[in-house]
Amino acid sequence: MRSSRRWRTCLVLVLVVLACMLQPLLLPGQSPTSSRAEAITVDAQAPAHPLPHFWETTFGSGRAVLALRSSYRRDLREVKRATGFEYVRFHAVFHDEVGLYSLDERGNPVYNYSYIDQIYDGLLEAGVRPFVELSFMPRDLASTDRRQEFWYHPYISPPKDWNRWGDMVEHLARHLVGRYGLDEVSQWYFEVWNEPNIGFWAGEPKQETYFHLYDVAARALKRVSPRLRVGGPATAQAAWVPSFLRHCADDGVPVDFVSTHVYANDTAENVFGTRETIPRDEMVYRAVAKVHEEVKASPRPQLPIVFSEFNASYMNEVDVTDSPFMGPWLANTIRQCDGLVDVMAYWTFSDVFEEQGVVKTPFYGGFGLIAVGDIPKATFNDFRLLHMLGNERLALDSPDAIATRRADGSLAVAVWNYAPPGEGGTAKKVELTFQNLTGTHRAYVWVVDGQHGSPLATWEAMGKPPFPTREQQSILRQAGQLPAPEVMPLGASRTTLTLQLAPHGLALVEVTE
């Protein structure tokens, strides 16, 4: 039986490799499989503006205690290598499983930093700084037994003693500054709570009690040092930003950045108060633009804008977050949001994640870039490709591409074929023409789609095993590797590349001398 299973597994791998070989990345001069075609011209001398990599400086993850796991730390290091990201945000640093806050026999607070130190030491050793979400309420400080529905059931009520809430925040900040130094901790972000406008906050009325929660925490942090950065309202659905900033201005409450969240399948009614239907490839951009205008019109128009959670879905949808769909969706979101936001934190970097309980299968629509078993998804490779973009964005007349220039003068162009989630969409031929290149160049072309850099089809061909064997995991990890690029010359006699992009295909073209 064991040898039979091994034979079947090898056969699946051979079939996958053959499928990849039969679908070349570049088809010079070949007719497309559909009538769709697009001509894109990239002028190497076109006007440009700065393109900070706002989509990859920060990632989300599940809850604080997961950061103690070796699997979490492995994934953290892998995503760090792929994207160079700088911050990670997670929930529930005040949850009782972390052990920060308890009471002695006389009812006085006792602070224990054993796990806190291990969590933050581990992040910093990996070259990643904390984006500290101050949540949720310790049981001994909660005024009621109200809990959120996540598998770990955090307490979400206001504190029974507001002074002790402020003392806890201040005590944590003083400990962090004492351990890591003010110069280090002043580079962190401190965000008060998570999504208080929906089911993560049981204060009544929600907005008024959250504002008080924020005020007490923000002032506690500033007592430690004015250099500590604090922000909010950390709302779902891009909510409360005008009222939050007006409150801070009217009451003299410290605020160093604005934070909020949006997902591409949020409804127009929840985000905009309208009954329109907003496509999945426009929702995040429109929410970001809304908040951008709200901050500009506020008493603090220069505040940085941080979308501390975003993704294509807040649900578990295999054909969204586990699939190559994410590449074109992500690239198009970057194209649209450029210049409107300072930080966008993709939710999440890893499927070491337990909001719905212990993960039961590697592909279930998890939010992470890496599936259980150290299996890189298509999204991991999408982020790798988009990390290769330069820091100057060239003017380009196309809704399906981003052209950039790097400091060394080389070019990096992302091109994609967006289609809604699922099996729909048609292949697209793209003719990419370069102007004002001097001398001879090479073009390196990487592609991520259903047959390149995505393990999902391989897992499905295996019969969707919920618990892949170690041998199957090895095959899936191999299927999730980014294929080597195609290399083609560019010069005076050849200035156009022809690409054939499958539905949900993302290509990155690097042009160097």
Coordinates of C-alpha atoms in Angstrom, one line a residue:
M1 CA 0.0 0.0 0.0
R2 CA 2.8 2.4 0.9
S3 CA 4.6 1.9 -2.5
S4 CA 1.2 2.3 -4.3
R5 CA 0.6 5.7 -2.6
R6 CA 4.1 6.7 -3.5
W7 CA 3.6 5.8 -7.2
R8 CA 0.3 7.8 -7.3
T9 CA 2.0 10.8 -5.7
C10 CA 4.9 10.7 -8.2
L11 CA 2.4 10.4 -11.1
V12 CA 0.6 13.6 -9.9
L13 CA 3.9 15.4 -9.8
V14 CA 4.8 14.3 -13.4
L15 CA 1.5 15.4 -14.7
V16 CA 1.8 18.8 -13.0
V17 CA 5.3 19.3 -14.5
L18 CA 4.1 18.3 -18.0
A19 CA 1.2 20.8 -17.7
C20 CA 3.6 23.6 -16.8
M21 CA 5.9 22.6 -19.8
L22 CA 3.0 22.7 -22.2
Q23 CA 2.0 26.2 -21.1
P24 CA 5.0 28.5 -22.0
L25 CA 5.2 31.8 -20.3
L26 CA 6.0 33.8 -23.4
L27 CA 4.6 33.1 -26.8
P28 CA 6.4 35.5 -29.3
G29 CA 4.3 35.9 -32.4
Q30 CA 1.8 33.3 -31.4
S31 CA -1.9 34.0 -31.8
P32 CA -3.9 34.4 -28.5
T33 CA -6.5 31.9 -27.5
S34 CA -9.1 34.7 -27.4
S35 CA -9.7 37.9 -29.3
R36 CA -8.6 39.9 -26.2
A37 CA -5.4 41.9 -26.8
E38 CA -3.8 44.9 -25.3
A39 CA -0.9 47.0 -26.4
I40 CA 1.1 48.7 -23.7
T41 CA 3.9 51.1 -24.3
V42 CA 6.5 51.8 -21.6
D43 CA 8.7 54.9 -22.1
A44 CA 11.9 54.6 -20.1
Q45 CA 12.1 58.4 -20.0
A46 CA 8.5 59.1 -19.1
P47 CA 7.7 61.4 -16.1
A48 CA 7.8 59.5 -12.8
H49 CA 6.7 60.0 -9.2
P50 CA 7.9 58.2 -6.1
L51 CA 6.4 54.8 -5.4
P52 CA 7.0 53.8 -1.7
H53 CA 6.1 50.2 -1.2
F54 CA 3.1 50.9 1.0
W55 CA 1.6 47.5 0.4
E56 CA 4.4 45.5 1.9
T57 CA 5.8 47.4 4.9
T58 CA 3.3 45.8 7.3
F59 CA 1.4 42.5 7.5
G60 CA -1.2 41.2 9.9
S61 CA -1.3 37.9 11.7
G62 CA -3.7 36.1 14.1
R63 CA -3.2 36.7 17.8
A64 CA -0.2 37.4 20.0
V65 CA 0.5 34.0 21.5
L66 CA 0.9 32.4 18.0
A67 CA 4.2 34.3 17.7
L68 CA 5.7 31.8 20.1
R69 CA 5.3 28.9 17.7
S70 CA 8.2 27.8 15.5
S71 CA 5.8 27.5 12.5
Y72 CA 4.8 31.2 12.9
R73 CA 8.5 32.2 13.1
R74 CA 9.5 30.2 10.1
D75 CA 6.7 31.8 8.0
L76 CA 7.7 35.2 9.4
R77 CA 11.3 34.8 8.2
E78 CA 10.2 33.5 4.8
V79 CA 7.9 36.5 4.2
K80 CA 10.5 38.8 5.5
R81 CA 13.0 37.4 2.9
A82 CA 10.4 37.8 0.1
T83 CA 9.1 41.3 0.9
G84 CA 11.5 42.9 3.3
F85 CA 8.4 43.9 5.4
E86 CA 9.0 45.9 8.5
Y87 CA 6.0 45.5 10.9
V88 CA 3.6 42.9 12.0
R89 CA 0.3 43.4 13.7
F90 CA -1.7 40.9 15.7
H91 CA -4.6 40.8 18.2
A92 CA -4.9 40.0 21.8
V93 CA -1.7 41.0 23.5
F94 CA -3.8 41.5 26.7
H95 CA -5.5 38.1 26.4
D96 CA -5.1 36.0 29.5
E97 CA -3.2 33.3 27.6
V98 CA -0.3 35.8 27.2
G99 CA -0.4 36.3 31.0
L100 CA 0.3 40.0 31.3
Y101 CA -2.4 41.0 33.8
S102 CA -3.8 39.3 36.9
L103 CA -4.7 40.3 40.4
D104 CA -3.1 39.2 43.7
E105 CA -5.0 38.1 46.8
R106 CA -5.6 41.7 47.7
G107 CA -7.0 42.6 44.3
N108 CA -3.9 44.6 43.2
P109 CA -2.6 44.3 39.6
V110 CA 0.3 41.9 38.9
Y111 CA 2.2 42.3 35.6
N112 CA 4.0 39.3 34.1
Y113 CA 6.2 40.0 31.0
S114 CA 7.5 36.5 30.4
Y115 CA 5.6 35.8 27.2
I116 CA 5.5 39.4 26.1
D117 CA 9.3 39.5 26.1
Q118 CA 9.5 36.2 24.2
I119 CA 7.0 37.5 21.6
Y120 CA 8.7 40.8 20.9
D121 CA 12.2 39.5 21.2
G122 CA 11.3 36.9 18.4
L123 CA 9.9 39.6 16.1
L124 CA 12.9 41.9 16.5
E125 CA 15.4 39.0 16.0
A126 CA 13.7 38.4 12.7
G127 CA 14.1 42.0 11.7
V128 CA 10.4 42.9 12.1
R129 CA 9.0 45.5 14.5
P130 CA 5.7 45.3 16.3
F131 CA 2.6 47.1 15.3
V132 CA 1.0 46.9 18.7
E133 CA -2.7 46.5 18.8
L134 CA -3.8 47.3 22.4
S135 CA -6.4 44.6 22.8
F136 CA -8.4 42.8 24.2
M137 CA -9.5 43.2 27.9
P138 CA -8.0 40.9 30.5
R139 CA -10.6 38.8 32.3
D140 CA -9.7 40.4 35.7
L141 CA -10.2 43.9 34.2
A142 CA -13.3 43.3 32.2
S143 CA -16.5 44.8 33.5
T144 CA -18.7 42.0 32.0
D145 CA -18.3 38.5 30.7
R146 CA -19.0 39.6 27.1
R147 CA -16.7 37.8 24.6
Q148 CA -16.1 37.8 20.9
E149 CA -17.0 34.7 18.9
F150 CA -13.5 33.8 17.8
W151 CA -12.3 30.3 18.8
Y152 CA -10.2 31.9 21.6
H153 CA -13.1 34.0 22.8
P154 CA -11.5 37.3 23.9
Y155 CA -13.2 39.6 26.4
I156 CA -14.5 42.7 24.6
S157 CA -16.2 44.7 27.4
P158 CA -15.0 48.1 28.7
P159 CA -12.8 47.9 31.8
K160 CA -14.3 47.8 35.2
D161 CA -11.8 50.5 36.3
W162 CA -10.7 53.0 33.6
N163 CA -7.7 54.1 35.7
R164 CA -6.4 50.6 35.7
W165 CA -6.9 50.3 32.0
G166 CA -4.6 53.4 31.6
D167 CA -2.2 52.1 34.2
M168 CA -1.9 48.7 32.3
V169 CA -1.1 50.5 29.0
E170 CA 1.4 52.8 30.7
H171 CA 3.0 49.9 32.5
L172 CA 3.4 48.0 29.3
A173 CA 4.9 51.0 27.5
R174 CA 7.4 51.6 30.3
H175 CA 8.5 48.0 30.3
L176 CA 9.0 48.0 26.5
V177 CA 11.0 51.2 26.6
G178 CA 13.1 49.9 29.5
R179 CA 13.8 46.6 27.6
Y180 CA 14.3 47.9 24.0
G181 CA 15.1 51.6 24.4
L182 CA 13.1 54.7 23.5
D183 CA 14.8 55.1 20.1
E184 CA 13.6 51.6 19.2
V185 CA 10.0 51.7 20.6
S186 CA 9.4 55.2 19.2
Q187 CA 9.5 53.5 15.8
W188 CA 6.7 51.1 16.7
Y189 CA 3.0 51.8 16.2
F190 CA 0.5 51.6 19.0
E191 CA -3.1 51.2 17.9
V192 CA -6.0 51.2 20.3
W193 CA -8.2 48.1 20.0
N194 CA -9.6 46.4 16.9
E195 CA -12.8 47.2 15.0
P196 CA -14.8 48.8 17.8
N197 CA -17.7 49.6 15.5
I198 CA -18.7 46.0 15.1
G199 CA -18.6 42.9 17.3
F200 CA -15.2 43.4 18.9
W201 CA -16.3 46.1 21.4
A202 CA -19.2 45.8 23.8
G203 CA -19.2 49.3 25.1
E204 CA -22.5 51.2 24.8
P205 CA -22.9 53.5 23.0
K206 CA -20.1 52.0 21.0
Q207 CA -18.5 55.2 19.6
E208 CA -18.6 57.2 22.8
T209 CA -17.2 54.5 25.0
Y210 CA -14.5 53.6 22.4
F211 CA -13.4 57.3 22.3
H212 CA -13.0 57.2 26.0
L213 CA -11.0 53.9 25.8
Y214 CA -8.8 55.5 23.2
D215 CA -8.3 58.8 25.2
V216 CA -7.2 56.9 28.3
A217 CA -4.8 54.7 26.4
A218 CA -3.3 57.5 24.2
R219 CA -2.6 59.7 27.2
A220 CA -1.1 56.8 29.1
L221 CA 1.4 56.2 26.3
K222 CA 2.3 59.9 26.0
R223 CA 3.0 59.9 29.8
V224 CA 5.8 57.5 29.0
S225 CA 7.1 59.6 26.1
P226 CA 5.6 62.0 23.6
R227 CA 7.7 60.1 21.0
L228 CA 5.5 57.0 21.2
R229 CA 3.1 56.8 18.2
V230 CA -0.6 56.2 18.9
G231 CA -3.6 56.0 16.6
G232 CA -7.0 54.7 15.8
P233 CA -10.0 54.2 15.5
A234 CA -9.0 50.8 14.0
T235 CA -12.5 50.4 12.7
A236 CA -13.9 47.9 10.2
Q237 CA -15.4 49.2 6.9
A238 CA -13.5 52.5 6.9
A239 CA -15.8 53.9 9.5
W240 CA -15.7 56.7 12.1
V241 CA -12.7 58.6 10.7
P242 CA -14.3 62.1 10.6
S243 CA -15.9 61.8 14.0
F244 CA -12.7 60.3 15.6
L245 CA -10.5 63.1 14.3
R246 CA -13.0 65.8 15.3
H247 CA -13.2 64.3 18.8
C248 CA -9.4 64.3 19.1
A249 CA -9.2 67.9 17.9
D250 CA -12.0 69.1 20.2
D251 CA -10.7 67.3 23.3
G252 CA -7.0 67.7 22.7
V253 CA -6.4 64.0 22.5
P254 CA -3.1 62.8 21.0
V255 CA -3.2 61.1 17.7
D256 CA -0.3 60.3 15.4
F257 CA -1.9 58.3 12.6
V258 CA -5.3 57.3 11.4
S259 CA -6.1 53.5 11.1
T260 CA -9.0 51.6 9.7
H261 CA -9.8 48.5 7.7
V262 CA -11.6 47.4 4.6
Y263 CA -12.1 44.1 2.7
A264 CA -13.0 43.9 -1.0
N265 CA -16.2 42.0 -0.3
D266 CA -17.5 44.6 2.3
T267 CA -20.8 46.0 1.1
A268 CA -21.4 49.5 -0.2
E269 CA -24.1 49.9 2.4
N270 CA -21.6 49.3 5.3
V271 CA -18.8 51.3 3.8
F272 CA -20.5 54.2 2.0
G273 CA -24.1 54.0 3.2
T274 CA -25.3 53.4 -0.4
R275 CA -27.1 50.5 -2.1
E276 CA -24.8 50.3 -5.2
T277 CA -22.9 47.2 -6.2
I278 CA -19.2 47.8 -6.0
P279 CA -17.0 45.2 -7.8
R280 CA -14.4 43.4 -5.8
D281 CA -11.6 45.0 -7.7
E282 CA -12.8 48.5 -6.8
M283 CA -14.0 48.4 -3.2
V284 CA -10.6 48.7 -1.4
Y285 CA -9.6 51.6 -3.7
R286 CA -12.9 53.5 -3.2
A287 CA -12.7 53.0 0.6
V288 CA -9.1 54.2 0.7
A289 CA -10.0 57.3 -1.4
K290 CA -12.9 58.0 0.9
V291 CA -10.7 58.0 4.0
H292 CA -8.0 60.0 2.2
E293 CA -10.6 62.8 1.5
E294 CA -11.9 62.6 5.0
V295 CA -8.5 63.1 6.5
K296 CA -7.7 66.0 4.1
A297 CA -10.9 67.7 5.3
S298 CA -10.3 67.1 9.0
P299 CA -8.5 69.3 11.6
R300 CA -5.4 67.0 11.1
P301 CA -5.1 66.8 7.3
Q302 CA -1.4 65.7 7.4
L303 CA -1.9 62.6 9.5
P304 CA -0.5 59.4 8.0
I305 CA -3.3 56.9 6.9
V306 CA -2.9 53.3 7.8
F307 CA -5.2 50.6 6.6
S308 CA -4.1 48.1 9.2
E309 CA -6.2 45.3 7.6
F310 CA -7.1 44.7 4.0
N311 CA -7.7 41.7 1.8
A312 CA -9.8 40.6 -1.1
S313 CA -12.2 38.8 1.3
Y314 CA -13.0 38.7 5.0
M315 CA -14.5 35.2 4.5
N316 CA -12.8 31.9 3.8
E317 CA -12.9 31.6 0.0
V318 CA -10.6 29.1 -1.6
D319 CA -10.9 30.6 -5.0
V320 CA -9.9 34.0 -3.7
T321 CA -7.2 33.9 -1.0
D322 CA -5.8 30.5 -1.9
S323 CA -5.7 31.0 -5.6
P324 CA -3.9 32.9 -8.3
F325 CA -6.8 35.4 -8.4
M326 CA -5.0 37.4 -5.7
G327 CA -2.1 38.5 -8.0
P328 CA -4.1 40.7 -10.4
W329 CA -6.4 41.8 -7.7
L330 CA -3.4 42.9 -5.5
A331 CA -1.5 44.6 -8.3
N332 CA -4.6 46.5 -9.4
T333 CA -5.3 47.6 -5.8
I334 CA -1.7 48.9 -5.6
R335 CA -2.1 50.8 -8.9
Q336 CA -5.3 52.4 -7.7
C337 CA -4.3 53.3 -4.1
D338 CA -0.9 54.7 -5.0
G339 CA -0.7 58.3 -3.5
L340 CA -3.8 57.9 -1.3
V341 CA -2.4 55.9 1.7
D342 CA 0.8 55.5 3.7
V343 CA 0.5 51.9 4.9
M344 CA -1.6 49.0 3.9
A345 CA -1.3 45.8 6.0
Y346 CA -2.3 42.7 4.2
W347 CA -4.3 40.3 6.4
T348 CA -2.3 38.0 6.9
F349 CA 1.3 36.8 6.3
S350 CA 0.6 33.2 7.4
D351 CA -2.0 30.6 7.9
V352 CA -0.7 29.9 11.4
F353 CA -4.0 31.3 12.4
E354 CA -6.9 30.1 14.6
E355 CA -9.8 32.5 14.6
Q356 CA -12.1 29.7 13.4
G357 CA -10.2 27.0 15.4
V358 CA -7.4 24.7 14.6
V359 CA -6.7 24.6 10.8
K360 CA -8.3 21.4 9.3
T361 CA -6.8 21.5 5.8
P362 CA -4.1 23.4 4.0
F363 CA -6.4 25.1 1.6
Y364 CA -9.6 26.4 3.1
G365 CA -9.6 30.0 2.1
G366 CA -7.1 31.1 4.8
F367 CA -5.8 34.6 4.6
G368 CA -2.1 33.9 4.7
L369 CA 0.6 33.8 2.1
I370 CA 1.9 30.5 3.4
A371 CA -0.4 27.5 4.0
V372 CA 0.0 25.0 6.9
G373 CA 3.0 22.8 6.1
D374 CA 5.2 25.6 4.9
I375 CA 3.4 25.6 1.5
P376 CA 3.8 28.9 -0.3
K377 CA 0.6 30.0 -2.0
A378 CA 0.3 31.9 -5.3
T379 CA -0.1 35.0 -3.1
F380 CA 3.4 34.5 -1.7
N381 CA 4.9 34.6 -5.1
D382 CA 2.7 37.5 -6.1
F383 CA 4.2 39.5 -3.3
R384 CA 7.6 38.4 -4.4
L385 CA 7.0 39.7 -7.9
L386 CA 5.5 43.0 -6.7
H387 CA 8.5 43.5 -4.3
M388 CA 10.6 43.7 -7.4
L389 CA 8.9 46.9 -8.6
G390 CA 11.1 50.0 -8.4
N391 CA 10.6 53.1 -6.3
E392 CA 9.7 55.4 -9.1
R393 CA 6.4 54.9 -11.0
L394 CA 6.4 55.9 -14.7
A395 CA 3.4 57.4 -16.3
L396 CA 1.6 54.7 -18.2
D397 CA -1.7 54.7 -20.0
S398 CA -3.0 51.2 -19.0
P399 CA -5.4 49.9 -16.2
D400 CA -3.6 46.6 -16.3
A401 CA 0.0 47.4 -15.7
I402 CA 2.4 49.3 -13.4
A403 CA 5.7 50.5 -14.9
T404 CA 8.6 51.5 -12.5
R405 CA 12.2 52.6 -12.6
R406 CA 14.7 51.5 -10.0
A407 CA 17.6 53.5 -8.6
D408 CA 20.1 51.7 -11.0
G409 CA 18.0 52.7 -14.0
S410 CA 16.6 49.2 -14.7
L411 CA 12.9 48.9 -15.3
A412 CA 10.3 46.6 -13.6
V413 CA 6.8 46.3 -15.1
A414 CA 3.9 44.4 -13.6
V415 CA 1.2 43.2 -16.1
W416 CA -1.9 41.2 -15.3
N417 CA -5.1 39.6 -16.5
Y418 CA -7.8 40.3 -13.9
A419 CA -10.9 38.1 -13.8
P420 CA -13.4 37.6 -11.0
P421 CA -12.8 34.6 -8.7
G422 CA -13.5 31.1 -10.1
E423 CA -13.0 29.4 -13.4
G424 CA -14.2 32.3 -15.6
G425 CA -12.1 34.7 -17.7
T426 CA -10.2 34.3 -20.9
A427 CA -6.5 34.4 -21.8
K428 CA -5.1 37.7 -22.9
K429 CA -2.3 38.6 -25.3
V430 CA -0.3 41.6 -24.3
E431 CA 2.2 43.4 -26.5
L432 CA 4.6 45.2 -24.3
T433 CA 6.7 47.8 -26.2
F434 CA 9.6 49.7 -24.7
Q435 CA 10.7 53.2 -25.9
N436 CA 13.9 55.2 -25.3
L437 CA 16.0 52.2 -24.3
T438 CA 19.6 52.9 -25.2
G439 CA 21.8 50.0 -26.1
T440 CA 21.2 46.3 -25.6
H441 CA 19.0 45.0 -22.8
R442 CA 17.6 41.7 -21.5
A443 CA 14.1 41.2 -20.4
Y444 CA 13.5 38.7 -17.5
V445 CA 9.8 37.6 -17.3
W446 CA 8.3 35.8 -14.3
V447 CA 4.7 34.6 -14.2
V448 CA 2.3 33.4 -11.5
D449 CA -0.9 31.8 -12.6
G450 CA -2.8 28.6 -12.1
Q451 CA 0.1 26.5 -13.5
H452 CA 3.1 28.5 -12.3
G453 CA 3.9 29.3 -8.7
S454 CA 0.6 28.0 -7.3
P455 CA 0.2 24.7 -5.4
L456 CA -3.7 24.7 -5.5
A457 CA -4.1 22.7 -8.7
T458 CA -1.6 20.1 -7.4
W459 CA -3.5 19.7 -4.2
E460 CA -6.8 19.4 -6.0
A461 CA -5.2 16.7 -8.3
M462 CA -4.2 14.8 -5.2
G463 CA -7.9 14.6 -4.2
K464 CA -7.7 17.5 -1.7
P465 CA -6.2 15.6 1.1
P466 CA -7.0 17.4 4.4
F467 CA -3.8 16.1 6.0
P468 CA -1.2 15.7 3.3
T469 CA 1.5 13.1 3.9
R470 CA 5.1 14.4 4.3
E471 CA 5.7 13.3 0.8
Q472 CA 2.7 15.1 -0.5
Q473 CA 3.7 18.2 1.4
S474 CA 7.0 18.2 -0.3
I475 CA 5.3 18.0 -3.7
L476 CA 3.0 20.9 -2.8
R477 CA 5.9 23.0 -1.6
Q478 CA 7.7 22.3 -4.9
A479 CA 4.5 23.3 -6.8
G480 CA 4.4 26.5 -4.9
Q481 CA 7.9 27.6 -6.0
L482 CA 8.3 30.5 -8.3
P483 CA 9.5 29.2 -11.7
A484 CA 12.7 30.7 -13.2
P485 CA 12.1 33.6 -15.6
E486 CA 12.1 33.5 -19.3
V487 CA 15.0 35.6 -20.7
M488 CA 14.8 37.6 -23.9
P489 CA 17.0 40.2 -25.6
L490 CA 15.8 43.7 -26.3
G491 CA 17.6 46.2 -28.6
A492 CA 17.1 48.4 -31.6
S493 CA 15.7 45.6 -33.7
R494 CA 13.5 44.2 -31.0
T495 CA 11.5 46.5 -28.7
T496 CA 8.3 44.5 -28.2
L497 CA 7.6 41.5 -26.0
T498 CA 4.5 39.4 -26.5
L499 CA 3.0 37.8 -23.4
Q500 CA 0.2 35.4 -23.1
L501 CA -1.5 35.8 -19.7
A502 CA -4.0 33.2 -18.4
P503 CA -7.0 34.4 -16.4
H504 CA -5.6 35.5 -13.0
G505 CA -2.1 35.7 -14.4
L506 CA 0.4 38.2 -13.1
A507 CA 3.7 38.8 -14.9
L508 CA 6.7 40.8 -13.8
V509 CA 9.1 42.0 -16.5
E510 CA 12.5 43.2 -15.5
V511 CA 14.5 45.1 -18.1
T512 CA 18.3 45.5 -17.4
E513 CA 21.4 46.2 -19.5

